[in-house]
mmCIF file of C-alpha atoms and ligand atoms in Angstrom:
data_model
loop_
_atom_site.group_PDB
_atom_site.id
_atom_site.type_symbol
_atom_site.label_atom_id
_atom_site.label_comp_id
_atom_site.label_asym_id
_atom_site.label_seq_id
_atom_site.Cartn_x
_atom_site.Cartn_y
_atom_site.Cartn_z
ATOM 1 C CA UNK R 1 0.000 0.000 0.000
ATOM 2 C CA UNK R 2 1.490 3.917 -1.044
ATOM 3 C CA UNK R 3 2.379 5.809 1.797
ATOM 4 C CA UNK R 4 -0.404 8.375 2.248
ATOM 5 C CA UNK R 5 0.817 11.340 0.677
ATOM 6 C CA UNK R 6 1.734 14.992 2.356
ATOM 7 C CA UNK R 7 2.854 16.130 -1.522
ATOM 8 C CA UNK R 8 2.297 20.223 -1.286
ATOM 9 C CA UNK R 9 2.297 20.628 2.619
ATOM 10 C CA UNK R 10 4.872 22.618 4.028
ATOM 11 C CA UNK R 11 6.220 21.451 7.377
ATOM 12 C CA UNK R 12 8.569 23.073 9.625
ATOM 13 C CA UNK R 13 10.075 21.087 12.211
ATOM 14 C CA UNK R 14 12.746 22.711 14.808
ATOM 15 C CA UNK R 15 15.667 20.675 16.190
ATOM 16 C CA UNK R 16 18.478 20.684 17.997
ATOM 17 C CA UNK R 17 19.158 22.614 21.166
ATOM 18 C CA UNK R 18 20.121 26.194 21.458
ATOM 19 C CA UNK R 19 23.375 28.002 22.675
ATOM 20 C CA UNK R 20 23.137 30.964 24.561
ATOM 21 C CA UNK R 21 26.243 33.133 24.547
ATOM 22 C CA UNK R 22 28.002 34.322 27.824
ATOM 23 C CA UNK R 23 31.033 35.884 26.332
ATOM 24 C CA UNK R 24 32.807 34.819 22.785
ATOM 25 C CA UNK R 25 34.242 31.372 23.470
ATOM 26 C CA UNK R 26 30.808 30.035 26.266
ATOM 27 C CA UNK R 27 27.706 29.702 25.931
ATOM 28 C CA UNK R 28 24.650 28.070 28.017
ATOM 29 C CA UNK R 29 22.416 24.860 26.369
ATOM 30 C CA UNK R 30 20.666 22.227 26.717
ATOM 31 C CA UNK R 31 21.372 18.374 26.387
ATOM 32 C CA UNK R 32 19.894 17.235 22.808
ATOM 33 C CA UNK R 33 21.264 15.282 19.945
ATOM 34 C CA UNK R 34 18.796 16.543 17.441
ATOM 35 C CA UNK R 35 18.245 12.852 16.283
ATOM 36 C CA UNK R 36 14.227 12.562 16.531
ATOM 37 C CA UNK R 37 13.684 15.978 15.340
ATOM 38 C CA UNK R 38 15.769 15.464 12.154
ATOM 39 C CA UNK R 39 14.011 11.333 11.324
ATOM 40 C CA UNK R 40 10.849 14.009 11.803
ATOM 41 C CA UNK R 41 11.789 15.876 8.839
ATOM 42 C CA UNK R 42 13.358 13.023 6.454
ATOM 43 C CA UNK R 43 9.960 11.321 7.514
ATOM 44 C CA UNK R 44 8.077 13.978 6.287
ATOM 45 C CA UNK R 45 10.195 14.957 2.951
ATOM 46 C CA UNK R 46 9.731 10.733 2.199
ATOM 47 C CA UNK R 47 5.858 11.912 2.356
ATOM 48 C CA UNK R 48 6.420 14.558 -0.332
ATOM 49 C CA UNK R 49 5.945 17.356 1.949
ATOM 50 C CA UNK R 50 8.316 20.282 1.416
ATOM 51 C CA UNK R 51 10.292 20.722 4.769
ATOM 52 C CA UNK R 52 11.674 23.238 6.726
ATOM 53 C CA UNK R 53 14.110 22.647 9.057
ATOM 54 C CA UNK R 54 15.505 24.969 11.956
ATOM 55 C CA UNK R 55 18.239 23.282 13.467
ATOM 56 C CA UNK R 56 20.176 24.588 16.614
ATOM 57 C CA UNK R 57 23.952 22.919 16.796
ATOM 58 C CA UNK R 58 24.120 19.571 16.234
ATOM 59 C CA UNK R 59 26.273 17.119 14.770
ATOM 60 C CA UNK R 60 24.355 15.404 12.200
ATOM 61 C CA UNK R 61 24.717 15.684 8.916
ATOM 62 C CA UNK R 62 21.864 17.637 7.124
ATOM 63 C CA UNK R 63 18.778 15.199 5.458
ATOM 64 C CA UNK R 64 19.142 15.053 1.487
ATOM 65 C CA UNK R 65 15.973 17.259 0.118
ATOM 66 C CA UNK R 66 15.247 19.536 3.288
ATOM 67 C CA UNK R 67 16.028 23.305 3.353
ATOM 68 C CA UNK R 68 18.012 23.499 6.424
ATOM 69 C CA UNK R 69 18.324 27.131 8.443
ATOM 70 C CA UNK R 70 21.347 26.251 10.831
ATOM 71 C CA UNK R 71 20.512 28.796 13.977
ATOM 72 C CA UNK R 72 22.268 29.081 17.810
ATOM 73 C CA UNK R 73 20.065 31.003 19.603
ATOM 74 C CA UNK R 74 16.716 30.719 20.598
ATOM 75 C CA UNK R 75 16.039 34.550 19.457
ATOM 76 C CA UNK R 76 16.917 33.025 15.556
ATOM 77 C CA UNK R 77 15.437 30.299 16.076
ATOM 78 C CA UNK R 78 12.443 32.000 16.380
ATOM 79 C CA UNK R 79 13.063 34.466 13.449
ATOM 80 C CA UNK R 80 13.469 31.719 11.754
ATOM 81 C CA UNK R 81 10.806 29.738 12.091
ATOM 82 C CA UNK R 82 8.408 32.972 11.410
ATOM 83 C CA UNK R 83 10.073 33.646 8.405
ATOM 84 C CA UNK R 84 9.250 30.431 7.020
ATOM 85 C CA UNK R 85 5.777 30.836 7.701
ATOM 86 C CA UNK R 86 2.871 30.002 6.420
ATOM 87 C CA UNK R 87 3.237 26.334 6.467
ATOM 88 C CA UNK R 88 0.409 23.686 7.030
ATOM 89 C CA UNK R 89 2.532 21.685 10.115
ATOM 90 C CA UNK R 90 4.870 22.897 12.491
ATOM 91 C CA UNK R 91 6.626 19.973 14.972
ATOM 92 C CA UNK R 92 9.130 21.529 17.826
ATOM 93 C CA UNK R 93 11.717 19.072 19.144
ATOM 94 C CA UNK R 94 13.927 21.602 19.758
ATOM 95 C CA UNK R 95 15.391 21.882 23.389
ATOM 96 C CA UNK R 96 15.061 25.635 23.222
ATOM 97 C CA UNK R 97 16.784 27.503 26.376
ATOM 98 C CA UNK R 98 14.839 28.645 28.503
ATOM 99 C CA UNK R 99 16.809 32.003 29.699
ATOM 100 C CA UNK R 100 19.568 33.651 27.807
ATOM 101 C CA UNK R 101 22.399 35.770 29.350
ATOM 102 C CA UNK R 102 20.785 39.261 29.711
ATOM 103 C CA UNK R 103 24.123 40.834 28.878
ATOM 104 C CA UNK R 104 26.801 38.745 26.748
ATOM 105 C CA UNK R 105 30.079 40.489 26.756
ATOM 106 C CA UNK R 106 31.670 40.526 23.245
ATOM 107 C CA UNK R 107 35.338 40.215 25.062
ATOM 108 C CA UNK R 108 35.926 36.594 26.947
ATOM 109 C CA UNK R 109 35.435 37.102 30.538
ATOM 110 C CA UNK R 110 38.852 36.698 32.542
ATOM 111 C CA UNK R 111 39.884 35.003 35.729
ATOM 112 C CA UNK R 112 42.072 36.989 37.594
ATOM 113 C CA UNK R 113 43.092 35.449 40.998
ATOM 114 C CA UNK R 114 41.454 35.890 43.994
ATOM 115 C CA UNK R 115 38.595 37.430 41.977
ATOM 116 C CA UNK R 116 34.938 36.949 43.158
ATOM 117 C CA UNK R 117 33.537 34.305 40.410
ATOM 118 C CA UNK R 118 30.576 36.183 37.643
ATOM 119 C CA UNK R 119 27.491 36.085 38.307
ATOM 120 C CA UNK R 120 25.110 35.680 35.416
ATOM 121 C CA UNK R 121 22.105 37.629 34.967
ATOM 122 C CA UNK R 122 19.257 35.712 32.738
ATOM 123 C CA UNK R 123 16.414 36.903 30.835
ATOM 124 C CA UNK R 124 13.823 34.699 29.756
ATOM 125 C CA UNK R 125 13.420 33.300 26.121
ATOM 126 C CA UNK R 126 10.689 33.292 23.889
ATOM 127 C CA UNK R 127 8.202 30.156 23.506
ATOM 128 C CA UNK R 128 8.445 28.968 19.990
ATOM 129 C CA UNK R 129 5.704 26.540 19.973
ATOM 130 C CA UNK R 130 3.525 28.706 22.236
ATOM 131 C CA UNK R 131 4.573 32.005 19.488
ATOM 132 C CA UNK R 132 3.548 29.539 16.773
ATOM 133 C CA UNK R 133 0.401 28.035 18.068
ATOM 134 C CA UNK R 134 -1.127 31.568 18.638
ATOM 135 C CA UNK R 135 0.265 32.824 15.136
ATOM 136 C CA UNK R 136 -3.452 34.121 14.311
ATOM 137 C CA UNK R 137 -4.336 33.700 10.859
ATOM 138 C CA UNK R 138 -0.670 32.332 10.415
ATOM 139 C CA UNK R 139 -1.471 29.409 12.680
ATOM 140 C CA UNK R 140 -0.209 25.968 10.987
ATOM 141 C CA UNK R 141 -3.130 23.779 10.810
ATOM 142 C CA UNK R 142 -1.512 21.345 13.190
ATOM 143 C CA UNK R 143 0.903 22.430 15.772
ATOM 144 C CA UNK R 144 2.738 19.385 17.575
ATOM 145 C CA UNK R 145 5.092 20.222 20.269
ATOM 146 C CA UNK R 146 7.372 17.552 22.565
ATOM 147 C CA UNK R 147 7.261 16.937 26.327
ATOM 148 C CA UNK R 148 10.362 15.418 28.152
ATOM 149 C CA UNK R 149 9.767 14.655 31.287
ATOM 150 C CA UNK R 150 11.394 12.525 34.081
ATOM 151 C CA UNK R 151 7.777 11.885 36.166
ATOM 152 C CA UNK R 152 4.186 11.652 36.117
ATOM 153 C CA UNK R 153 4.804 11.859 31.885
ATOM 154 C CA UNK R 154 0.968 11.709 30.623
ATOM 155 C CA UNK R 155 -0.186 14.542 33.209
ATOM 156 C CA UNK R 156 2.562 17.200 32.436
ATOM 157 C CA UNK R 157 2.184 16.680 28.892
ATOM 158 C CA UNK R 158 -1.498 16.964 28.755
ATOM 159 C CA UNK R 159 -1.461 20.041 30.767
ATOM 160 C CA UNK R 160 1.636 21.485 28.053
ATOM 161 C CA UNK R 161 -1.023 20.731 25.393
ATOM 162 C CA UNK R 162 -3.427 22.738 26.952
ATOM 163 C CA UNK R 163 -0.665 25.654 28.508
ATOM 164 C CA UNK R 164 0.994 25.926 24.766
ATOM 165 C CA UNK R 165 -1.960 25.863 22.785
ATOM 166 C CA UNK R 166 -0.516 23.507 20.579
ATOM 167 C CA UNK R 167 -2.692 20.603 18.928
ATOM 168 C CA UNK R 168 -0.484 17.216 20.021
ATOM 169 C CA UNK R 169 1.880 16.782 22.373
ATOM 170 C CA UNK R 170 4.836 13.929 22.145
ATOM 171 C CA UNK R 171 5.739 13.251 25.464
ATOM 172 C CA UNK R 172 8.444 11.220 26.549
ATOM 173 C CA UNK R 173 10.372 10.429 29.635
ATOM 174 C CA UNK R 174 13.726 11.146 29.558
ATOM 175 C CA UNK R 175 15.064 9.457 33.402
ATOM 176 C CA UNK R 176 18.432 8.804 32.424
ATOM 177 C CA UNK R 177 18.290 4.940 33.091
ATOM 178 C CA UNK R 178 15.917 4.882 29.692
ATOM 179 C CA UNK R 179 18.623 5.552 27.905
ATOM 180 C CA UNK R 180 16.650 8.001 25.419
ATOM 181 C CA UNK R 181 18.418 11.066 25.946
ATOM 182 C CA UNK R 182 21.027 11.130 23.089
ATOM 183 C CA UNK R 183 20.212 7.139 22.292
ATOM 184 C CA UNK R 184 18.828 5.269 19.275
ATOM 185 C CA UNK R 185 15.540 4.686 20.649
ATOM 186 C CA UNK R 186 12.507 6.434 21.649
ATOM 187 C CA UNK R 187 9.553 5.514 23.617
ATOM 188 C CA UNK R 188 6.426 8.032 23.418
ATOM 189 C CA UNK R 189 2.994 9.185 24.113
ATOM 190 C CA UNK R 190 1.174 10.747 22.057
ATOM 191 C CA UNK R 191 -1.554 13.338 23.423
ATOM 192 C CA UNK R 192 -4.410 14.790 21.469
ATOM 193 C CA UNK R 193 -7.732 16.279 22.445
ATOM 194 C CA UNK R 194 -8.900 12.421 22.001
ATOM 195 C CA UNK R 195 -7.139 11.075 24.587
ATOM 196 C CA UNK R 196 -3.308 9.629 25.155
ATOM 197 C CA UNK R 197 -2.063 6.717 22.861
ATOM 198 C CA UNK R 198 1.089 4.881 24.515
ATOM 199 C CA UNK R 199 2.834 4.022 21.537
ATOM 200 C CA UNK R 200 6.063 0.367 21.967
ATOM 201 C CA UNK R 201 9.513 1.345 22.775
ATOM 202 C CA UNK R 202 10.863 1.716 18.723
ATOM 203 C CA UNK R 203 14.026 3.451 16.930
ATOM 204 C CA UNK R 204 13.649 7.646 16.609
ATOM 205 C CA UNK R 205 13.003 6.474 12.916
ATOM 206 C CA UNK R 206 10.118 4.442 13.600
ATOM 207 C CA UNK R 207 8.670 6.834 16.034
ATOM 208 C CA UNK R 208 9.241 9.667 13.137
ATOM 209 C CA UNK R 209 7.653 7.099 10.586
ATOM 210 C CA UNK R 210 4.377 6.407 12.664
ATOM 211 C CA UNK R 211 4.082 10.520 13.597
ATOM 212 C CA UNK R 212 4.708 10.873 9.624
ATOM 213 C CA UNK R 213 1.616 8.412 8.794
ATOM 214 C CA UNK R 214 -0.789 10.449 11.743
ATOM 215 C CA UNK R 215 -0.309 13.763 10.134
ATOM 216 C CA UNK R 216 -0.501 12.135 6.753
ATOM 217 C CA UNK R 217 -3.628 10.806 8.126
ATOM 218 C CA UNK R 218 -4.702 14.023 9.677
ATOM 219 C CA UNK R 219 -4.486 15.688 6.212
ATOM 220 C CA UNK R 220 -5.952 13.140 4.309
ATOM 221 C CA UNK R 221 -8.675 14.355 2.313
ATOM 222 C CA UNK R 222 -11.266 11.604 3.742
ATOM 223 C CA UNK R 223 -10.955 13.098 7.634
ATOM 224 C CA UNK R 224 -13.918 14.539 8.599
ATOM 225 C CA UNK R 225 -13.186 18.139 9.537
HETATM 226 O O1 C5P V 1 8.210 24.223 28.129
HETATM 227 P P1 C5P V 1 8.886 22.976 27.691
HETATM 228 O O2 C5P V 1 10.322 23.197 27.323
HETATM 229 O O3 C5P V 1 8.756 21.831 28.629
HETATM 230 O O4 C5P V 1 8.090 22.540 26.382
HETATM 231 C C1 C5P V 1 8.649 21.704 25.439
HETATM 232 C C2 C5P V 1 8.089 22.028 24.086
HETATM 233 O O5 C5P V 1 8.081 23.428 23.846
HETATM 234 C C3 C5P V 1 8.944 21.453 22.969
HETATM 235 O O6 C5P V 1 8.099 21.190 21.877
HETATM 236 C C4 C5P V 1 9.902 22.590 22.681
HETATM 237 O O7 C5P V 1 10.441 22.502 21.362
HETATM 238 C C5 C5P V 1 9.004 23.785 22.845
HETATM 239 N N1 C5P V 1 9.695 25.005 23.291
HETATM 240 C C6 C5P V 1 9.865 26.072 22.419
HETATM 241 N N2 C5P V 1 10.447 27.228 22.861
HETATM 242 C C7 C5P V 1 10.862 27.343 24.137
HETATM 243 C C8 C5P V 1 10.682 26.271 25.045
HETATM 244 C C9 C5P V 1 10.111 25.114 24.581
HETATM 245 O O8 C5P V 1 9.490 25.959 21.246
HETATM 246 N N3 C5P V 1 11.438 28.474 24.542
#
């Protein structure tokens, strides 16, 4: 049977975590590999849907067909995800920061001896999937964003549905003994406003596969709207 098809759909899928500079040579981020975001996109592109993806610093190598914006900070991550609006689905894996360094100094901070250590200042950063769920008339038709959590997985995430105003949530628990942080495997539940779906521990490919065929579904011209 032909894979249902997402041929003209424009999907833009974020990735990757985000560095937040403290001087020239640091920076602040968080722990991702970028792995499930970018099988989300290759997923999608073997669908036939154009894809756009925002990637924060990884070390993968980019997936053959998709327009890749390479970003650092959460601030261009977000520019770029609204410049490549409108698009029909937007998926956020990305582990975006959330605080940046109020005031990054453009020299490298020095240690002088017997100095008092720095003391960073943080602002917060903007909520990409909340910014792009409540994009008005811009609003992608189906707005998916990702929980990690280390406890109490299908109640957090339901609430973060409901909090981000975003359509389906793809939570997953990220205790380091389940090996999922930065590994070959993921195991997920997916929550939409028809309940929670506990889907088998299966490779970040499969899990992109099977979230490929839902939207795929979700678009199909046969869904009742
Ligand atoms: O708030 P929390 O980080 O737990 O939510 C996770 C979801 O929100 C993920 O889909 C992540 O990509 C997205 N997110 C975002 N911008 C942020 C924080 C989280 O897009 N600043």
């Amino acid at each position: 049977e032909a894979l249902p098809s997402l041929a003209g759909r424009h999907a833009l899928v974020t990735a990757g975590p985000t560095h937040e500079p403290i001087d020239p040579v640091r920076y602040l981020a968080n722990r991702s590999s970028g792995r499930q975001g970018y099988a989300i996109a290759a997923a999608l592109a073997a669908r036939g849907a154009r894809v756009t993806l925002v990637s924060g610093p990884v070390d993968l190598p980019p997936p053959p067909g998709i327009e890749v914006r390479r970003v650092e900070t959460a601030a261009q991550m977000l520019a770029a995800c609204q410049a490549a609006l409108p698009c029909d689905i937007a998926i956020c894996t990305a582990a975006v920061a959330d605080w940046h360094v109020a005031s990054p100094t453009d020299r490298k901070m020095k240690k002088a001896p017997g100095a008092a250590a720095p003391i960073l200042t943080l602002a917060p950063n903007p909520d990409i999937l909340a910014q792009l769920a409540a994009a008005g008339p811009a609003r992608p038709a189906l707005v998916i964003g990702f929980a990690a959590e280390t406890h109490d997985v299908e109640r957090y995430a339901a609430a973060k549905r409901v909090a981000k105003g975003c359509d389906w949530i793809v939570a997953n628990d990220v205790r380091p003994e389940t090996g999922i942080m930065g590994g070959a495997e993921n195991e997920i539940v997916l929550i939409s406003p028809d309940g929670s779906e506990r889907w088998p521990r299966l490779t970040k490919e499969a899990v992109a596969q099977r979230l490929a065929q839902r939207i795929a579904e979700y678009f199909s011209p046969d869904r009742s709207p």
